[in-house]
Amino acid sequence: MVNKTESPATGGDAPKDTPKTTEENKLEKAPKKPPTAPLDAAARRLERLLATTSASDTEAPVGDTNSNTSVSSHLNNPVKIVRKWLGTSCGSAANASLEDLSSAAGRLLDPTRKSREILVDIAPVSMEESPAATAGGEEKKDDSPPAAPQFLNKSCREVEAWLLSIASRLLWNDGQFAKSASVAQNAITLIENDSSGASRETVTNNISPTLFPLLARLHRYRSLAAEGLEQSHLLWDDCVRSHRMACLRRDVDTSSTLLNIMLRYLLNANQVEQAQKLLSNSSFPENASNNQLCRYLYHSGRVQALRLEYTLAFSNLSQCLRKSPTNTGLGFRIAARRLLVVVQLLMGEIPERSVFFEKGMVAELSPYLIITQAVRRGDLSVFHATVAENAARFRNDGTFTLISRLAHSVVKAGLRRLNQAYSRISLKDVATRLSLPSETSAEFVVAKAIRDGVIDATINHEGQFVRSHDLVDVYATTEPMEAFHLRIAYCLTTHNDAVRGMKYPPDAYKKRLEASRGKTGGADDDKTDEERAKELEDELEEEF
């Protein structure tokens, strides 16, 4: 007996096929929508956000004082929208290639835009990479007319500047510094001369505020590419002029970025005094981004350390590490930590051992750990051997000049240990313990340490030995007061920074309170309490 469920052709146990519905047939015949590229999705999202902003500006009712001010201020501020969009679009730009940028420019930008030509010339898109091609190399014939391309309208300039900045970064990562600098320079020129054909000095004041973050990013990529070509000095005049124009139009992003670029150039050229003049004659914007603030603190701390201002350098570098992001920027945190360790040693302090074993910093900070141990023990031979072995590395890190100043600190630490361990020691033993060339050198070193107050001892020149005095109670000196002063100053600085971070509009609560009570204000509101008290006294005198 044959089972009805078995197939006569195969004899298997496959179930009988059920007839498909009409909806299922339509879904199978309908062409699948291709996935949107990440760059296209990010650009379309910005287009929708800026379109919503313009619509809210036109539809906002006049005289509506009871509306939510925080929401409306966010929707009506395109600059904040662009900044937030740049932060959320970093994932789309991280995995992009030059071919992706070229194809995205062809789909998003109008053919009349010059930026489209620049991006297409960098990496032309071949027909094999066209989205019309299928996976097997065959193309499906479609008799329907092609859909009209939907180019960007509201966010055209922002997206083209964003794509050009990504192209410059990709070329810089590949080592093509000349092409990267050319793309960045062309993008900056397009942004500054996009509004009309006037001269540059006139047009720079008419740049849209939504392009400020992107313009700052392009300036940074251009400086990095010029640094790779060793042509940073050629951009100095342009950076100074662009910084002046950015300050005039109150462009916080570009002005802070260009200030850091100029400080970086001066430090790389070992022009410390010029960098100090730039710091003293310029002011860093208060509303700058956190990344630019960290860079500014690092550069200022490095300048102050080279100028022997170790206390200010320690404060700025500590604040720089505290504000720097922990999930990215490992190289920047390593550079700041190296400089902070050397500054602490120059101040006479020993850094904690845990800072040398932070995640990702062990290999980079290993020579500095050996230097710190040599300073703590006062071992001059180990110090000189470590400096000679890692001299090229210290020069590359920019800390060789500061580390060369630590030799005297090593000698002072060794003398302090000998003074605490021995009540009487010969100068010959001092020279042997500190690896000094002769007894005469040891005598001079000990005399200078006694004069500077490093140790409390007396040199017996006839007997050629050093006699230590009795230890003095440290609480009878000013050292505890100085330590408490440093801690209190640090706490006050942190408190002031926190207060500045709470950005409340001045007297905003008074205006809302008066609006809720229906007060319109008058001439009496401008009078002080003393004037009102005087008027009241005059009225009382007239009555009596």
Coordinates of C-alpha atoms in Angstrom, one line a residue:
M1 CA 0.0 0.0 0.0
V2 CA 1.5 3.3 -1.0
N3 CA 1.7 6.2 1.4
K4 CA -0.1 9.2 0.1
T5 CA 2.4 11.6 1.7
E6 CA 5.3 10.1 -0.2
S7 CA 6.5 11.7 -3.4
P8 CA 6.3 9.2 -6.4
A9 CA 9.4 10.6 -8.0
T10 CA 11.7 10.4 -5.0
G11 CA 9.8 8.2 -2.6
G12 CA 10.7 10.6 0.3
D13 CA 8.7 11.7 3.2
A14 CA 8.4 15.3 2.0
P15 CA 5.1 16.9 2.9
K16 CA 2.7 17.9 0.3
D17 CA 3.2 21.5 -1.0
T18 CA 0.5 23.9 0.0
P19 CA -0.7 26.5 -2.5
K20 CA 0.8 29.9 -2.0
T21 CA -1.3 32.9 -1.4
T22 CA -1.5 35.9 -3.6
E23 CA 0.4 38.1 -1.1
E24 CA 3.3 35.7 -0.9
N25 CA 3.6 35.6 -4.7
K26 CA 3.6 39.4 -4.8
L27 CA 6.4 39.5 -2.1
E28 CA 8.5 37.0 -4.1
K29 CA 8.1 38.9 -7.4
A30 CA 8.8 42.3 -5.8
P31 CA 12.4 43.4 -6.2
K32 CA 14.4 43.5 -2.9
K33 CA 15.5 47.0 -1.9
P34 CA 19.3 47.2 -1.8
P35 CA 20.8 48.1 1.6
T36 CA 21.7 51.8 2.1
A37 CA 25.4 52.5 2.3
P38 CA 26.6 53.8 5.7
L39 CA 27.8 57.1 4.2
D40 CA 24.5 57.6 2.4
A41 CA 22.5 56.8 5.5
A42 CA 24.5 59.3 7.6
A43 CA 24.1 62.0 5.0
R44 CA 20.4 61.5 4.6
R45 CA 20.0 61.7 8.4
L46 CA 21.7 65.1 8.5
E47 CA 19.4 66.2 5.6
R48 CA 16.3 65.3 7.6
L49 CA 17.6 67.0 10.7
L50 CA 18.4 70.2 9.0
A51 CA 15.1 70.1 7.1
T52 CA 13.3 69.7 10.4
T53 CA 15.2 72.6 11.8
S54 CA 14.2 74.9 9.0
A55 CA 10.6 73.8 9.2
S56 CA 10.5 74.5 13.0
D57 CA 11.9 78.0 12.3
T58 CA 9.1 78.8 9.8
E59 CA 6.3 77.2 11.8
A60 CA 7.2 78.5 15.2
P61 CA 4.4 80.7 16.6
V62 CA 5.2 84.3 17.4
G63 CA 4.9 85.4 21.1
D64 CA 4.7 81.8 22.5
T65 CA 6.4 82.4 25.8
N66 CA 5.1 79.2 27.5
S67 CA 6.8 76.8 25.0
N68 CA 9.6 74.5 26.1
T69 CA 12.7 76.7 25.6
S70 CA 15.2 73.8 25.9
V71 CA 13.7 71.8 23.2
S72 CA 13.2 74.7 20.9
S73 CA 16.7 76.0 21.4
H74 CA 18.1 72.5 20.5
L75 CA 15.9 72.3 17.3
N76 CA 16.7 75.8 16.2
N77 CA 20.5 75.5 16.6
P78 CA 21.9 73.8 13.5
V79 CA 25.5 74.1 14.9
K80 CA 24.6 71.8 17.8
I81 CA 22.9 69.4 15.4
V82 CA 25.9 69.2 13.1
R83 CA 28.3 68.7 16.1
K84 CA 26.2 65.9 17.5
W85 CA 25.8 64.4 14.0
L86 CA 29.6 64.3 13.5
G87 CA 29.9 62.4 16.8
T88 CA 27.3 59.8 15.9
S89 CA 28.6 59.4 12.3
C90 CA 32.2 58.5 13.3
G91 CA 31.3 54.8 12.9
S92 CA 30.1 55.3 9.3
A93 CA 33.4 57.1 8.4
A94 CA 35.7 54.6 10.2
N95 CA 35.2 51.7 7.8
A96 CA 34.9 53.8 4.6
S97 CA 37.3 53.6 1.7
L98 CA 38.2 56.1 -1.1
E99 CA 35.9 54.1 -3.4
D100 CA 33.0 54.4 -1.0
L101 CA 33.5 58.2 -0.8
S102 CA 33.6 58.5 -4.6
S103 CA 30.4 56.5 -5.1
A104 CA 28.7 58.3 -2.2
A105 CA 29.6 61.7 -3.8
G106 CA 28.1 60.5 -7.1
R107 CA 24.8 59.6 -5.4
L108 CA 24.5 62.5 -2.9
L109 CA 26.1 65.6 -4.5
D110 CA 24.8 67.6 -7.4
P111 CA 27.0 67.3 -10.6
T112 CA 27.6 71.0 -10.5
R113 CA 29.5 70.8 -7.2
K114 CA 33.3 71.0 -7.6
S115 CA 33.8 68.8 -4.6
R116 CA 32.1 65.9 -6.5
E117 CA 34.8 66.2 -9.1
I118 CA 37.5 66.1 -6.5
L119 CA 36.2 63.0 -4.8
V120 CA 35.5 61.2 -8.1
D121 CA 39.1 61.9 -9.3
I122 CA 40.6 60.5 -6.2
A123 CA 39.1 57.0 -6.7
P124 CA 36.9 56.6 -9.9
V125 CA 34.1 54.1 -9.5
S126 CA 34.2 51.3 -12.1
M127 CA 31.2 49.7 -13.7
E128 CA 31.9 46.4 -11.8
E129 CA 31.3 48.2 -8.5
S130 CA 28.1 49.7 -9.7
P131 CA 25.1 48.8 -7.5
A132 CA 23.2 47.7 -10.6
A133 CA 25.5 44.7 -10.9
T134 CA 24.3 41.5 -9.1
A135 CA 26.4 39.2 -7.1
G136 CA 26.9 36.7 -9.9
G137 CA 27.9 39.4 -12.4
E138 CA 24.5 39.3 -14.2
E139 CA 22.3 42.3 -14.4
K140 CA 18.5 42.1 -14.2
K141 CA 16.7 43.7 -17.0
D142 CA 14.2 46.2 -15.9
D143 CA 12.0 48.0 -18.4
S144 CA 10.8 50.6 -15.9
P145 CA 12.4 54.1 -16.2
P146 CA 15.3 54.8 -13.8
A147 CA 14.4 56.8 -10.7
A148 CA 15.6 60.4 -10.7
P149 CA 18.6 60.9 -8.4
Q150 CA 17.8 62.6 -5.1
F151 CA 20.6 65.0 -4.4
L152 CA 21.1 66.7 -1.1
N153 CA 19.7 70.2 -0.7
K154 CA 19.7 71.4 2.9
S155 CA 22.9 69.6 3.9
C156 CA 24.8 69.8 0.7
R157 CA 27.8 71.9 1.9
E158 CA 28.1 70.1 5.2
V159 CA 28.1 66.6 3.6
E160 CA 30.6 67.6 0.9
A161 CA 33.0 69.1 3.6
W162 CA 32.5 65.9 5.6
L163 CA 33.4 63.6 2.7
L164 CA 36.4 65.7 1.8
S165 CA 37.7 65.5 5.4
I166 CA 37.3 61.8 5.4
A167 CA 39.2 61.6 2.1
S168 CA 42.0 63.7 3.5
R169 CA 42.2 61.5 6.6
L170 CA 42.3 58.3 4.6
L171 CA 45.1 59.6 2.3
W172 CA 47.1 60.7 5.4
N173 CA 46.7 57.3 7.0
D174 CA 48.0 55.7 3.7
G175 CA 51.1 58.0 3.8
Q176 CA 50.0 60.0 0.8
F177 CA 50.7 63.3 2.5
A178 CA 50.8 65.5 -0.7
K179 CA 47.4 64.3 -1.8
S180 CA 46.0 64.7 1.7
A181 CA 47.2 68.3 2.0
S182 CA 45.9 69.1 -1.5
V183 CA 42.4 67.7 -0.7
A184 CA 42.2 69.6 2.6
Q185 CA 43.4 72.8 1.0
N186 CA 40.9 72.5 -1.8
A187 CA 38.1 71.8 0.7
I188 CA 39.1 74.9 2.8
T189 CA 39.1 77.0 -0.3
L190 CA 35.7 75.7 -1.4
I191 CA 34.2 76.5 2.1
E192 CA 35.6 80.0 2.2
N193 CA 34.7 80.9 -1.4
D194 CA 31.4 79.1 -1.7
S195 CA 29.1 82.1 -1.1
S196 CA 30.2 84.3 -3.9
G197 CA 33.2 85.2 -6.0
A198 CA 34.4 88.0 -3.7
S199 CA 37.9 88.2 -2.2
R200 CA 38.8 85.8 0.6
E201 CA 39.1 88.4 3.4
T202 CA 35.4 89.4 2.7
V203 CA 33.9 85.9 2.3
T204 CA 35.4 84.4 5.5
N205 CA 32.9 86.4 7.6
N206 CA 30.0 84.9 5.6
I207 CA 30.7 81.2 6.3
S208 CA 27.7 79.3 7.6
P209 CA 28.1 78.4 11.3
T210 CA 27.2 74.8 10.6
L211 CA 30.5 74.5 8.7
F212 CA 32.7 75.7 11.6
P213 CA 33.3 72.1 13.1
L214 CA 34.1 70.8 9.6
L215 CA 36.4 73.7 8.8
A216 CA 38.4 73.1 12.0
R217 CA 38.7 69.4 11.1
L218 CA 40.1 70.2 7.7
H219 CA 42.6 72.7 9.1
R220 CA 43.9 69.9 11.4
Y221 CA 44.2 67.3 8.6
R222 CA 46.1 69.9 6.5
S223 CA 48.5 70.6 9.3
L224 CA 49.2 66.9 9.9
A225 CA 49.8 66.3 6.2
A226 CA 52.2 69.3 6.0
E227 CA 54.0 68.0 9.1
G228 CA 54.5 64.7 7.3
L229 CA 55.9 66.6 4.3
E230 CA 58.1 68.7 6.7
Q231 CA 56.4 71.8 5.3
S232 CA 54.6 73.1 8.4
H233 CA 56.5 76.4 8.2
L234 CA 54.7 77.2 4.9
L235 CA 51.3 77.2 6.6
W236 CA 52.3 79.6 9.4
D237 CA 51.0 82.8 7.8
D238 CA 47.8 81.2 6.6
C239 CA 47.2 79.8 10.1
V240 CA 47.7 83.2 11.7
R241 CA 45.3 84.9 9.2
S242 CA 42.7 82.1 9.6
H243 CA 42.9 82.3 13.4
R244 CA 42.3 86.0 13.3
M245 CA 39.3 85.7 11.0
A246 CA 37.9 82.8 13.2
C247 CA 38.1 85.0 16.3
L248 CA 36.4 87.9 14.5
R249 CA 33.4 85.7 13.4
R250 CA 33.4 84.0 16.9
D251 CA 34.2 80.6 15.4
V252 CA 35.1 78.6 18.6
D253 CA 36.0 75.3 16.8
T254 CA 38.4 76.8 14.2
S255 CA 40.1 79.3 16.6
S256 CA 40.8 76.7 19.2
T257 CA 42.1 74.2 16.6
L258 CA 44.3 76.7 14.9
L259 CA 45.7 77.8 18.3
N260 CA 46.7 74.2 19.1
I261 CA 48.2 73.8 15.6
M262 CA 50.4 76.9 16.0
L263 CA 51.5 75.8 19.5
R264 CA 52.4 72.3 18.2
Y265 CA 54.5 73.8 15.4
L266 CA 56.4 76.1 17.7
L267 CA 57.1 73.2 20.1
N268 CA 58.3 70.9 17.3
A269 CA 60.6 73.7 16.2
N270 CA 61.9 74.2 19.8
Q271 CA 60.7 77.8 19.8
V272 CA 59.7 77.8 23.5
E273 CA 59.8 81.5 24.0
Q274 CA 57.6 82.2 21.0
A275 CA 55.2 79.6 22.2
Q276 CA 55.1 81.3 25.6
K277 CA 54.4 84.7 23.9
L278 CA 51.5 83.1 21.9
L279 CA 50.1 81.7 25.1
S280 CA 50.3 85.0 27.0
N281 CA 48.9 87.1 24.1
S282 CA 46.0 84.8 23.2
S283 CA 42.9 83.4 25.0
F284 CA 41.5 79.9 24.6
P285 CA 37.8 79.9 24.0
E286 CA 35.7 78.8 26.9
N287 CA 33.1 76.9 24.8
A288 CA 35.7 74.9 22.9
S289 CA 35.4 71.1 22.6
N290 CA 36.9 68.9 25.3
N291 CA 39.4 67.4 22.9
Q292 CA 40.8 70.8 21.9
L293 CA 40.9 71.8 25.6
C294 CA 43.0 68.7 26.4
R295 CA 45.4 69.5 23.6
Y296 CA 45.7 73.1 24.8
L297 CA 46.4 71.9 28.4
Y298 CA 49.1 69.5 27.1
H299 CA 50.8 72.1 25.0
S300 CA 50.7 74.7 27.7
G301 CA 52.0 72.2 30.3
R302 CA 54.9 71.3 28.0
V303 CA 55.8 75.0 27.5
Q304 CA 55.8 75.6 31.2
A305 CA 57.9 72.6 32.0
L306 CA 60.6 73.7 29.5
R307 CA 60.5 77.1 31.2
L308 CA 61.1 75.6 34.7
E309 CA 57.5 76.4 35.8
Y310 CA 56.9 72.9 37.1
T311 CA 54.0 73.7 39.5
L312 CA 51.9 75.2 36.7
A313 CA 52.9 72.4 34.3
F314 CA 51.9 69.8 36.9
S315 CA 48.5 71.4 37.3
N316 CA 47.8 71.6 33.6
L317 CA 49.0 68.1 32.8
S318 CA 47.0 66.6 35.7
Q319 CA 43.9 68.4 34.4
C320 CA 44.6 67.3 30.9
L321 CA 44.7 63.6 32.0
R322 CA 41.6 64.0 34.1
K323 CA 39.6 65.5 31.1
S324 CA 40.9 63.2 28.4
P325 CA 38.6 60.4 27.2
T326 CA 39.4 56.9 28.6
N327 CA 37.9 54.9 25.7
T328 CA 40.0 56.4 23.0
G329 CA 43.1 58.5 22.4
L330 CA 45.6 56.1 24.0
G331 CA 48.6 57.7 22.3
F332 CA 47.7 61.1 23.6
R333 CA 47.2 59.8 27.2
I334 CA 50.6 58.1 27.0
A335 CA 52.3 61.3 25.8
A336 CA 50.7 63.3 28.6
R337 CA 51.5 60.6 31.2
R338 CA 55.2 60.5 30.2
L339 CA 55.5 64.3 30.5
L340 CA 53.7 64.3 33.8
V341 CA 56.0 61.7 35.3
V342 CA 59.1 63.7 34.3
V343 CA 57.6 66.9 35.8
Q344 CA 56.8 65.1 39.1
L345 CA 60.4 63.9 39.3
L346 CA 61.7 67.4 38.6
M347 CA 59.4 68.7 41.4
G348 CA 61.0 66.2 43.8
E349 CA 58.0 63.9 44.0
I350 CA 57.9 60.2 43.2
P351 CA 54.9 59.1 41.0
E352 CA 52.9 56.1 42.2
R353 CA 53.8 52.7 40.9
S354 CA 50.3 52.1 39.6
V355 CA 50.6 54.8 36.9
F356 CA 53.3 52.7 35.1
F357 CA 51.0 49.7 34.8
E358 CA 47.9 51.2 33.3
K359 CA 46.3 49.3 30.5
G360 CA 48.2 49.8 27.2
M361 CA 51.0 51.9 28.8
V362 CA 53.3 49.3 30.3
A363 CA 55.7 49.0 27.3
E364 CA 55.8 52.7 26.6
L365 CA 56.5 53.7 30.2
S366 CA 59.0 51.0 31.0
P367 CA 62.1 53.4 30.5
Y368 CA 60.4 56.0 32.7
L369 CA 59.9 53.4 35.4
I370 CA 63.6 52.7 35.4
I371 CA 64.4 56.4 35.6
T372 CA 61.9 56.8 38.5
Q373 CA 63.5 53.9 40.4
A374 CA 67.0 55.4 39.8
V375 CA 65.8 58.8 41.1
R376 CA 64.2 57.2 44.1
R377 CA 67.3 55.2 45.1
G378 CA 69.7 58.0 44.0
D379 CA 71.6 55.6 41.7
L380 CA 73.4 57.8 39.3
S381 CA 75.1 55.0 37.4
V382 CA 71.7 53.3 36.5
F383 CA 70.3 56.7 35.6
H384 CA 73.1 57.5 33.1
A385 CA 73.0 54.0 31.6
T386 CA 69.2 54.2 31.0
V387 CA 69.5 57.7 29.5
A388 CA 72.3 56.5 27.2
E389 CA 70.4 53.4 26.1
N390 CA 67.1 55.2 25.4
A391 CA 68.4 58.6 24.2
A392 CA 66.8 58.3 20.8
R393 CA 63.5 57.3 22.3
F394 CA 63.5 60.2 24.7
R395 CA 64.3 62.7 21.9
N396 CA 61.4 61.3 19.9
D397 CA 59.1 61.7 22.9
G398 CA 60.3 65.3 23.4
T399 CA 61.4 64.6 27.0
F400 CA 65.2 64.3 26.6
T401 CA 65.8 68.0 27.7
L402 CA 63.7 67.5 30.8
I403 CA 65.3 64.1 31.7
S404 CA 68.8 65.6 31.4
R405 CA 67.9 68.0 34.2
L406 CA 67.1 65.0 36.5
A407 CA 70.8 64.2 37.1
H408 CA 70.9 66.7 39.9
S409 CA 67.7 65.3 41.4
V410 CA 69.3 61.8 41.4
V411 CA 72.3 63.2 43.3
K412 CA 70.1 65.0 45.8
A413 CA 68.0 61.9 46.4
G414 CA 71.2 59.8 47.0
L415 CA 72.6 62.4 49.4
R416 CA 69.3 62.5 51.3
R417 CA 69.4 58.8 51.8
L418 CA 73.0 58.8 52.9
N419 CA 72.3 61.6 55.3
Q420 CA 69.4 59.6 56.9
A421 CA 71.4 56.4 57.1
Y422 CA 74.8 57.7 58.4
S423 CA 75.6 60.2 61.0
R424 CA 79.1 60.4 59.7
I425 CA 80.4 59.3 56.2
S426 CA 83.6 60.1 54.4
L427 CA 83.7 62.0 51.1
K428 CA 85.3 59.0 49.4
D429 CA 82.4 56.8 50.3
V430 CA 80.0 59.5 49.1
A431 CA 81.8 59.6 45.7
T432 CA 81.7 55.8 45.5
R433 CA 78.0 55.5 46.4
L434 CA 76.9 58.3 44.0
S435 CA 79.3 57.3 41.2
L436 CA 81.0 60.6 41.2
P437 CA 84.5 61.0 39.6
S438 CA 86.5 62.2 42.7
E439 CA 86.3 63.3 46.3
T440 CA 86.6 66.9 45.2
S441 CA 83.5 66.6 43.1
A442 CA 81.7 64.9 46.0
E443 CA 82.7 67.8 48.3
F444 CA 81.3 70.4 45.9
V445 CA 78.1 68.4 45.5
V446 CA 77.6 68.1 49.2
A447 CA 78.3 71.7 49.8
K448 CA 75.7 72.8 47.2
A449 CA 73.2 70.4 48.7
I450 CA 73.8 71.9 52.2
R451 CA 73.4 75.4 50.8
D452 CA 70.1 74.5 49.0
G453 CA 68.7 72.9 52.2
V454 CA 68.6 69.4 50.8
I455 CA 70.4 67.9 53.7
D456 CA 71.3 69.3 57.2
A457 CA 74.9 68.4 57.7
T458 CA 78.4 69.9 58.1
I459 CA 81.6 69.2 56.0
N460 CA 84.8 68.6 57.9
H461 CA 87.4 69.6 55.3
E462 CA 90.4 68.5 57.4
G463 CA 89.0 65.0 58.1
Q464 CA 87.3 64.7 54.7
F465 CA 84.0 63.5 56.1
V466 CA 80.4 64.7 56.4
R467 CA 78.6 64.9 59.7
S468 CA 74.8 64.8 59.8
H469 CA 72.9 66.9 62.3
D470 CA 70.0 65.6 64.4
L471 CA 66.7 65.2 62.5
V472 CA 64.3 68.1 63.1
D473 CA 60.6 67.5 63.6
V474 CA 58.9 68.1 60.2
Y475 CA 55.8 69.5 61.9
A476 CA 57.8 72.3 63.3
T477 CA 58.6 73.5 59.7
T478 CA 56.5 75.0 57.0
E479 CA 56.4 71.8 54.9
P480 CA 53.0 70.6 56.2
M481 CA 51.5 74.0 55.5
E482 CA 52.8 74.0 51.9
A483 CA 51.5 70.5 51.3
F484 CA 48.0 71.6 52.6
H485 CA 48.2 74.7 50.5
L486 CA 48.7 72.7 47.3
R487 CA 45.8 70.3 48.2
I488 CA 43.5 73.2 48.9
A489 CA 44.4 75.0 45.7
Y490 CA 43.7 71.8 43.7
C491 CA 40.3 71.4 45.4
L492 CA 39.4 75.1 44.8
T493 CA 40.4 74.8 41.1
T494 CA 38.3 71.7 40.7
H495 CA 35.3 73.4 42.4
N496 CA 35.6 76.5 40.2
D497 CA 35.8 74.3 37.0
A498 CA 32.7 72.5 38.1
V499 CA 30.9 75.8 38.7
R500 CA 31.8 77.0 35.3
G501 CA 30.5 73.8 33.8
M502 CA 27.0 74.6 35.1
K503 CA 25.9 76.9 32.4
Y504 CA 22.8 78.7 33.7
P505 CA 21.6 81.9 31.9
P506 CA 22.1 84.9 34.2
D507 CA 18.8 85.9 36.0
A508 CA 16.8 83.5 33.9
Y509 CA 14.7 82.4 36.9
K510 CA 13.8 86.0 37.6
K511 CA 12.4 86.5 34.1
R512 CA 10.4 83.3 34.3
L513 CA 9.1 84.3 37.7
E514 CA 8.0 87.7 36.5
A515 CA 6.4 86.2 33.4
S516 CA 4.4 83.7 35.5
R517 CA 3.2 86.6 37.7
G518 CA 2.3 88.8 34.8
K519 CA 4.8 91.5 35.6
T520 CA 6.0 93.6 32.7
G521 CA 8.6 95.6 34.5
G522 CA 8.9 99.4 34.7
A523 CA 11.2 102.2 35.8
D524 CA 11.0 101.2 39.4
D525 CA 12.7 97.9 38.7
D526 CA 16.0 99.6 37.8
K527 CA 16.2 101.3 41.3
T528 CA 18.5 99.9 43.9
D529 CA 17.5 99.1 47.5
E530 CA 19.3 102.2 48.8
E531 CA 17.4 104.5 46.4
R532 CA 14.1 103.0 47.5
A533 CA 14.9 103.3 51.2
K534 CA 15.9 107.0 50.6
E535 CA 12.6 107.7 48.9
L536 CA 10.7 106.0 51.7
E537 CA 12.5 108.2 54.3
D538 CA 11.7 111.3 52.3
E539 CA 8.0 110.4 52.2
L540 CA 8.0 109.9 56.0
E541 CA 9.7 113.2 56.6
E542 CA 7.1 115.0 54.4
E543 CA 4.2 113.4 56.3
F544 CA 5.5 114.5 59.7

